[in-house]
Short mmCIF file of C-alpha atoms (C1' of nucleotides) in Angstrom, two decimals:
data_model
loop_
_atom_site.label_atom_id
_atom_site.label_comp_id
_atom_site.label_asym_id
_atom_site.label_seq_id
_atom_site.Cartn_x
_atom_site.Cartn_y
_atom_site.Cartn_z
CA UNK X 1 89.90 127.01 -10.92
CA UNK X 2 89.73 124.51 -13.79
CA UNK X 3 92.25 121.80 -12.61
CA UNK X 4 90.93 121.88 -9.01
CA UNK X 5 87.75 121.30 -10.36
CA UNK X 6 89.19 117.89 -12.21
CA UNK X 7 90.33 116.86 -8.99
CA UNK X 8 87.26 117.07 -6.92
CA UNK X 9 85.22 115.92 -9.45
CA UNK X 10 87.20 112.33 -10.15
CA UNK X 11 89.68 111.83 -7.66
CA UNK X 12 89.28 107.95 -6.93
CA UNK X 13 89.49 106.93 -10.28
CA UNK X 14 92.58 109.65 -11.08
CA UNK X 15 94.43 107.83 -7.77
CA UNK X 16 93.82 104.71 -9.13
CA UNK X 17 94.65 105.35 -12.96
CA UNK X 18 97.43 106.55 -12.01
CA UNK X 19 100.34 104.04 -11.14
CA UNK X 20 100.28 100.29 -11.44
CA UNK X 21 99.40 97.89 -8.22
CA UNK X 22 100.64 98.91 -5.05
CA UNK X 23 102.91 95.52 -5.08
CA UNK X 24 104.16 96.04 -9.08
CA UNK X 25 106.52 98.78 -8.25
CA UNK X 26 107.23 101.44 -5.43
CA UNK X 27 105.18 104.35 -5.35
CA UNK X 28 106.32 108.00 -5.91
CA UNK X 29 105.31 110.55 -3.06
CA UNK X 30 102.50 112.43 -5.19
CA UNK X 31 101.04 108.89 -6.14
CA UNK X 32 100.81 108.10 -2.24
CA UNK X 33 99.03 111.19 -1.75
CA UNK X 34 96.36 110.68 -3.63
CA UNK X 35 96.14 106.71 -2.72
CA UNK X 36 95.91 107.79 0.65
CA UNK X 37 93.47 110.84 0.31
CA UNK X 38 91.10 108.11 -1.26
CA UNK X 39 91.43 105.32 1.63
CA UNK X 40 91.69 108.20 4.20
CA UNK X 41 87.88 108.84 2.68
CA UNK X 42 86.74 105.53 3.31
CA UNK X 43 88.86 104.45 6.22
CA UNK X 44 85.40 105.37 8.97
CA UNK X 45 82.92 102.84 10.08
CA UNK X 46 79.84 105.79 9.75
CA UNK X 47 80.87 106.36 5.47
CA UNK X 48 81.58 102.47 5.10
CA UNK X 49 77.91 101.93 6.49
CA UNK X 50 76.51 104.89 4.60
CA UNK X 51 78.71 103.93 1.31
CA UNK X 52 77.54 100.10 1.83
CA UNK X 53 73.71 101.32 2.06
CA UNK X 54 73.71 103.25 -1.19
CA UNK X 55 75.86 100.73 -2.74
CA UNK X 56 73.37 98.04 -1.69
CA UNK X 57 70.16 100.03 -2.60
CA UNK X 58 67.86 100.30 -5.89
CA UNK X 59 69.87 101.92 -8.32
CA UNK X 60 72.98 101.98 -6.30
CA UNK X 61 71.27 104.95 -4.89
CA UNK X 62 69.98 106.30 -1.76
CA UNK X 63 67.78 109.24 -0.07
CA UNK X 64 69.53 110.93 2.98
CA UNK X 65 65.98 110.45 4.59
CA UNK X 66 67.26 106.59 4.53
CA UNK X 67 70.68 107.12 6.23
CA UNK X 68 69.86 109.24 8.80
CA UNK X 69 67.98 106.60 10.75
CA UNK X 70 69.94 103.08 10.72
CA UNK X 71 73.29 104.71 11.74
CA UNK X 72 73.44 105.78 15.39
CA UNK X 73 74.57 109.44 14.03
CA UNK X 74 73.00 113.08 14.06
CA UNK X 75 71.87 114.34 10.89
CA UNK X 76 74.84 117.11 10.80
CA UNK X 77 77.41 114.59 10.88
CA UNK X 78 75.81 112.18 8.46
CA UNK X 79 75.54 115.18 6.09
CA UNK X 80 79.81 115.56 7.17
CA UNK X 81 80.44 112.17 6.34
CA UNK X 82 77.91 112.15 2.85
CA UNK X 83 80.22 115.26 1.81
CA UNK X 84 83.33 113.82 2.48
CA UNK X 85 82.46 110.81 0.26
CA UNK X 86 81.22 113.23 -2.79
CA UNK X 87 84.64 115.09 -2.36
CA UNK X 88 86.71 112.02 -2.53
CA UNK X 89 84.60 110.94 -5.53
CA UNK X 90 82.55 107.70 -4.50
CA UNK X 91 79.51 109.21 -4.37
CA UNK X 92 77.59 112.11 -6.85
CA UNK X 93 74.80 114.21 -5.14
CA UNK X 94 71.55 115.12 -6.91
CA UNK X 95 68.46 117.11 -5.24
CA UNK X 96 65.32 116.12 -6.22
CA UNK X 97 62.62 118.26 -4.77
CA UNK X 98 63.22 118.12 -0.93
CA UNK X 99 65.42 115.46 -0.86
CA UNK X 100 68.95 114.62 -1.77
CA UNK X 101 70.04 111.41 -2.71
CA UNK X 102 73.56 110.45 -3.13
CA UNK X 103 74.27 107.76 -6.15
CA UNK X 104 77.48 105.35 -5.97
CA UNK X 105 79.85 106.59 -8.75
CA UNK X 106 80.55 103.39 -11.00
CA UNK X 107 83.90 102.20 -11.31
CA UNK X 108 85.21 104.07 -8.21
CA UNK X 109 85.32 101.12 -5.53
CA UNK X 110 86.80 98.88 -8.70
CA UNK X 111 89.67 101.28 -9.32
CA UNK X 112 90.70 101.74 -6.04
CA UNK X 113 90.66 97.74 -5.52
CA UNK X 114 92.88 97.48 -8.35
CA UNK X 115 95.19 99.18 -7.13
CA UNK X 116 95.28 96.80 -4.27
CA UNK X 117 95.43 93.32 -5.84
CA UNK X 118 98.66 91.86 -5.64
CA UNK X 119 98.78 90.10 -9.17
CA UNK Z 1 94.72 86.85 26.24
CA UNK Z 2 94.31 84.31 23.45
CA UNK Z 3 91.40 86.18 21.62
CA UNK Z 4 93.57 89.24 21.63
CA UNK Z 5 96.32 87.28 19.77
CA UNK Z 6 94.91 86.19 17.27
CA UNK Z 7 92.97 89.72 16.25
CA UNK Z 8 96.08 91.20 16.60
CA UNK Z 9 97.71 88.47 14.42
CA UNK Z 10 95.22 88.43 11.08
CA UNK Z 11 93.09 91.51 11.71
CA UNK Z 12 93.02 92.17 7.96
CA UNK Z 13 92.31 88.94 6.80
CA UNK Z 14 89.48 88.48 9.54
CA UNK Z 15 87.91 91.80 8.79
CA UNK Z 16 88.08 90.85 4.97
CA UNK Z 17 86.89 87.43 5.24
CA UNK Z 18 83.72 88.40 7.18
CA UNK Z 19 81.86 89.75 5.39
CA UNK Z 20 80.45 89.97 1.15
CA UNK Z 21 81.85 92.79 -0.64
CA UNK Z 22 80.63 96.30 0.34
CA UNK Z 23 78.39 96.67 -2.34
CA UNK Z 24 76.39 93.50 -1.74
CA UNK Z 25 74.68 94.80 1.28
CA UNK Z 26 75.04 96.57 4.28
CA UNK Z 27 77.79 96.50 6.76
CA UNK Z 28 77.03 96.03 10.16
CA UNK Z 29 78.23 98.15 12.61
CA UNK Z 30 80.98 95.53 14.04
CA UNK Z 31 82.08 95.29 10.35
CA UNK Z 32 82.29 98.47 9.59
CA UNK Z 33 84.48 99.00 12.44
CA UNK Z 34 87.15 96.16 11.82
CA UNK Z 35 86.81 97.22 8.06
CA UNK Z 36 87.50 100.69 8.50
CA UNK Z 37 90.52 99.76 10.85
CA UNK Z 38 92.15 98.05 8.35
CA UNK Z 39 91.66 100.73 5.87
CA UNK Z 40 92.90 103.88 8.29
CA UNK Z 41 96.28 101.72 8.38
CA UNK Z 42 96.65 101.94 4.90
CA UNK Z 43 95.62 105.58 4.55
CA UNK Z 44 98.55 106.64 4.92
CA UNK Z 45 101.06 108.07 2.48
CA UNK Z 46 104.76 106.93 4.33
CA UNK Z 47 103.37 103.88 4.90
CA UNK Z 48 101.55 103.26 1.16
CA UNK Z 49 105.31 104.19 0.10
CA UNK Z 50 106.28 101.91 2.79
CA UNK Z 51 104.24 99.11 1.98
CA UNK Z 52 104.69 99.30 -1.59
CA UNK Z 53 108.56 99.39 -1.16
CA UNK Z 54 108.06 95.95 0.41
CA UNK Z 55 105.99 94.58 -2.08
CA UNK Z 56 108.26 95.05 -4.97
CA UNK Z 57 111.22 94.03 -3.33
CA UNK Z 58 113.11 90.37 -3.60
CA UNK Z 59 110.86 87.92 -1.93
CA UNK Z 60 108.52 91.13 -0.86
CA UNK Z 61 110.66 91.19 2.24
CA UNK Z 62 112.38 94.48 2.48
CA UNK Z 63 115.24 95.26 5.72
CA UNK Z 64 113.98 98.44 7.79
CA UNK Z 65 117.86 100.19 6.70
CA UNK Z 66 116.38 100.38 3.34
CA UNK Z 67 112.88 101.79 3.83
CA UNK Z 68 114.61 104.67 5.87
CA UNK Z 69 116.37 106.84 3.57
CA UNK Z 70 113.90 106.68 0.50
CA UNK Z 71 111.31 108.56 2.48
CA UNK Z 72 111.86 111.74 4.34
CA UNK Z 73 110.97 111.39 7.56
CA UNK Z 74 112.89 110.38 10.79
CA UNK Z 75 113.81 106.75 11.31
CA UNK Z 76 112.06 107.05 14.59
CA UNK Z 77 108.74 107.36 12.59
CA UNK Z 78 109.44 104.79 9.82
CA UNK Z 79 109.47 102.48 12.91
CA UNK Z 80 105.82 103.76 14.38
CA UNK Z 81 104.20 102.85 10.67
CA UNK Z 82 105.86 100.13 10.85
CA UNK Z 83 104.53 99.17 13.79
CA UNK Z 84 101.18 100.01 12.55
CA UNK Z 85 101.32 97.91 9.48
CA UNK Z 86 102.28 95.12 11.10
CA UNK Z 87 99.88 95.46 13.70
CA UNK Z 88 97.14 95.75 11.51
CA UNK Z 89 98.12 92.49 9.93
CA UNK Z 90 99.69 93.64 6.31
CA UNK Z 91 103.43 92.48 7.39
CA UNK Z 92 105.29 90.46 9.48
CA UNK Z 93 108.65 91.37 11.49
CA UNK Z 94 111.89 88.73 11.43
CA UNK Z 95 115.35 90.17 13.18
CA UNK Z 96 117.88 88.46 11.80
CA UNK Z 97 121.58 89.95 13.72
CA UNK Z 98 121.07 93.06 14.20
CA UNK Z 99 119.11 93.84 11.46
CA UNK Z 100 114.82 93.88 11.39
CA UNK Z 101 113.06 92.57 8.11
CA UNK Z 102 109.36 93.50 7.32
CA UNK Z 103 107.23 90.85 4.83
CA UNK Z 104 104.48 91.62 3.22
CA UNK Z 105 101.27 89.14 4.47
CA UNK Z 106 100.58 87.04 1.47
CA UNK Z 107 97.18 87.73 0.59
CA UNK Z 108 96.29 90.56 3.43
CA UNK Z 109 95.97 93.26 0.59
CA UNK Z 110 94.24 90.71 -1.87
CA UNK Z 111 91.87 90.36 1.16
CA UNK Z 112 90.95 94.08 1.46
CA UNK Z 113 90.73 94.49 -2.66
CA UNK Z 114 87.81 91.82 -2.47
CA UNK Z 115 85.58 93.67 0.12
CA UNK Z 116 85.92 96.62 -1.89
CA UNK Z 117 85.04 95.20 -5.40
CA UNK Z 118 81.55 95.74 -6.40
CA UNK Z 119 81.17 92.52 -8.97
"C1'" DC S 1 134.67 94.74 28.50
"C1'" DG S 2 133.66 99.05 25.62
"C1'" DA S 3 132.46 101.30 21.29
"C1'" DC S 4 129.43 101.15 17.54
"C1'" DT S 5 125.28 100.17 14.75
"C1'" DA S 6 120.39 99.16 13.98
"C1'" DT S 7 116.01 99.54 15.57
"C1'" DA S 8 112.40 100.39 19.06
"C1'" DT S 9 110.14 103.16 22.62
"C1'" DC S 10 108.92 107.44 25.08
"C1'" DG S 11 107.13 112.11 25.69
"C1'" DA S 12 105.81 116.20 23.69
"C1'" DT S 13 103.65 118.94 20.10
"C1'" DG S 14 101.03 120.71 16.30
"C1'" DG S 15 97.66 119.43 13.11
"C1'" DT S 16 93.69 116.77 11.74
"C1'" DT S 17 89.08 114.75 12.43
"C1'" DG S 18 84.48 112.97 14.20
"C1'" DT S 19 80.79 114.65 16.63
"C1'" DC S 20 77.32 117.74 18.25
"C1'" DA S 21 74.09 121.90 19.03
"C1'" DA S 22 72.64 125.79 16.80
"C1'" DT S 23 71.53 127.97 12.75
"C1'" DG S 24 70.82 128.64 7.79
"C1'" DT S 25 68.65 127.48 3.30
"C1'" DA S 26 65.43 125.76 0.23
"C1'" DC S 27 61.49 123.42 -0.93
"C1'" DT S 28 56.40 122.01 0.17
"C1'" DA S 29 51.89 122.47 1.78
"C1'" DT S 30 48.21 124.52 3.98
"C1'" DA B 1 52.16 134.10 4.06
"C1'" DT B 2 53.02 130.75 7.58
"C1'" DA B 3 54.44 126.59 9.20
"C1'" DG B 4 56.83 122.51 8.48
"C1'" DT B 5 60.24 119.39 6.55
"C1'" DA B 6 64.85 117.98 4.57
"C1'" DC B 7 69.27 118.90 4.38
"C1'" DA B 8 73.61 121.80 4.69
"C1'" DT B 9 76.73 124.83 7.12
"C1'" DT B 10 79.02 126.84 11.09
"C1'" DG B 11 81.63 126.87 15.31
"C1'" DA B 12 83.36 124.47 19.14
"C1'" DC B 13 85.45 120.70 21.47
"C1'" DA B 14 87.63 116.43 22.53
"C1'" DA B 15 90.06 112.67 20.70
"C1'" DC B 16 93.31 111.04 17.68
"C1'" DC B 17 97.63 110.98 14.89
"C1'" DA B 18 102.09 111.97 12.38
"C1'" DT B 19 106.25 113.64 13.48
"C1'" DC B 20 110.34 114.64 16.06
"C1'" DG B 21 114.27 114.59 19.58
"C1'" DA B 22 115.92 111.99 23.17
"C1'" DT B 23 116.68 107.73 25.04
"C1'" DA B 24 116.54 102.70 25.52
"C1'" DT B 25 117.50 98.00 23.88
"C1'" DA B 26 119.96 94.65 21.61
"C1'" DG B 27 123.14 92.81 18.63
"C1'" DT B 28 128.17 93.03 16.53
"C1'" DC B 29 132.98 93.74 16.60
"C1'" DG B 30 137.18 95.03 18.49
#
DNA sequence: CGACTATATCGATGGTTGTCAATGTACTAT
DNA sequence: ATAGTACATTGACAACCATCGATATAGTCG
């Protein structure tokens, strides 16, 4: 459906759009939700490595063929972990011939530190 | 042992202060793994609502007697995230009579926001 | 002392999650 | 077409975790 489709396509930046800095003002139940769905999605050593890799490549942008090997992983679970980064909305996914690469989505570290910061 | 103090004194600042933000380059394996410790504490609705409770309130110290009722869970669980946050390094504990206060750890969440910001 | 309050700890339980081996899919090249 | 490569999906399993009820600890007030 349309609104699910919203929510797995931006769900970082909605989480962090949505309410002021954690330390401004109490958050409501839905708001936590969604905070937490976002650090629960980066809260695992194998997608900070992978995230910090594409972050830190050409482009902000990475083949699979160039995860796979530095991480200490199988190529099933580094495909788990890629997908659960797309869903959470840090990463977009394009296919380009016989390889996928997996771009950083701009903005989406930067909102959720936002929300963070104390001033 | 001493080492084991003080990791389980600042583990938030010390896994923020190592290291340039994620984006910059890669995270090592060790960093990953204090980084994503931090992070799994936080991910977390009760205690985002927790944490954010204590961060708005007078002097972000809140008492434990008013973090129980606004959420609803069990005051036996309100004590296990607390537990968590504080081990993790984002508050302190102070009994004063009979009562327990939790403070937030100035600059602990500032700390995190940095190694997530991509500038 | 004994009753009461505030908070922490314990043990159990149901749900979630990271990982892997096996398999599927889709593209490429010979 | 056949084989090979790159990646995703499935199913299973063990480890972890949030939550609760029961109980323990510790402080306060009669």
């Amino acid at each position: 459906m349309y609104y699910r489709t919203m929510v797995t396509l931006l769900p970082v930046i909605d989480a962090a759009a949505c309410c002021a800095p954690l330390a401004r003002e109490p958050l409501t139940q839905p708001q936590a939700d969604d905070l937490a769905r976002s650090l629960k999605a980066l809260a695992d050593p194998a997608r900070l490595r992978l995230l910090s890799i594409i972050a830190a490549s050409e482009g902000s942008e990475a083949c699979v063929c160039d995860l796979t090997e530095p991480l200490n992983i199988g190529q099933p679970t580094v495909s788990h972990h890629l997908r659960v980064l797309t869903e959470a909305g840090f990463v977009t996914r394009s296919k380009r011939g016989t390889w996928a690469y997996y771009k950083l989505v701009p903005g989406a570290l930067d909102a959720l530190s936002r929300v963070l910061v104390s001033a």
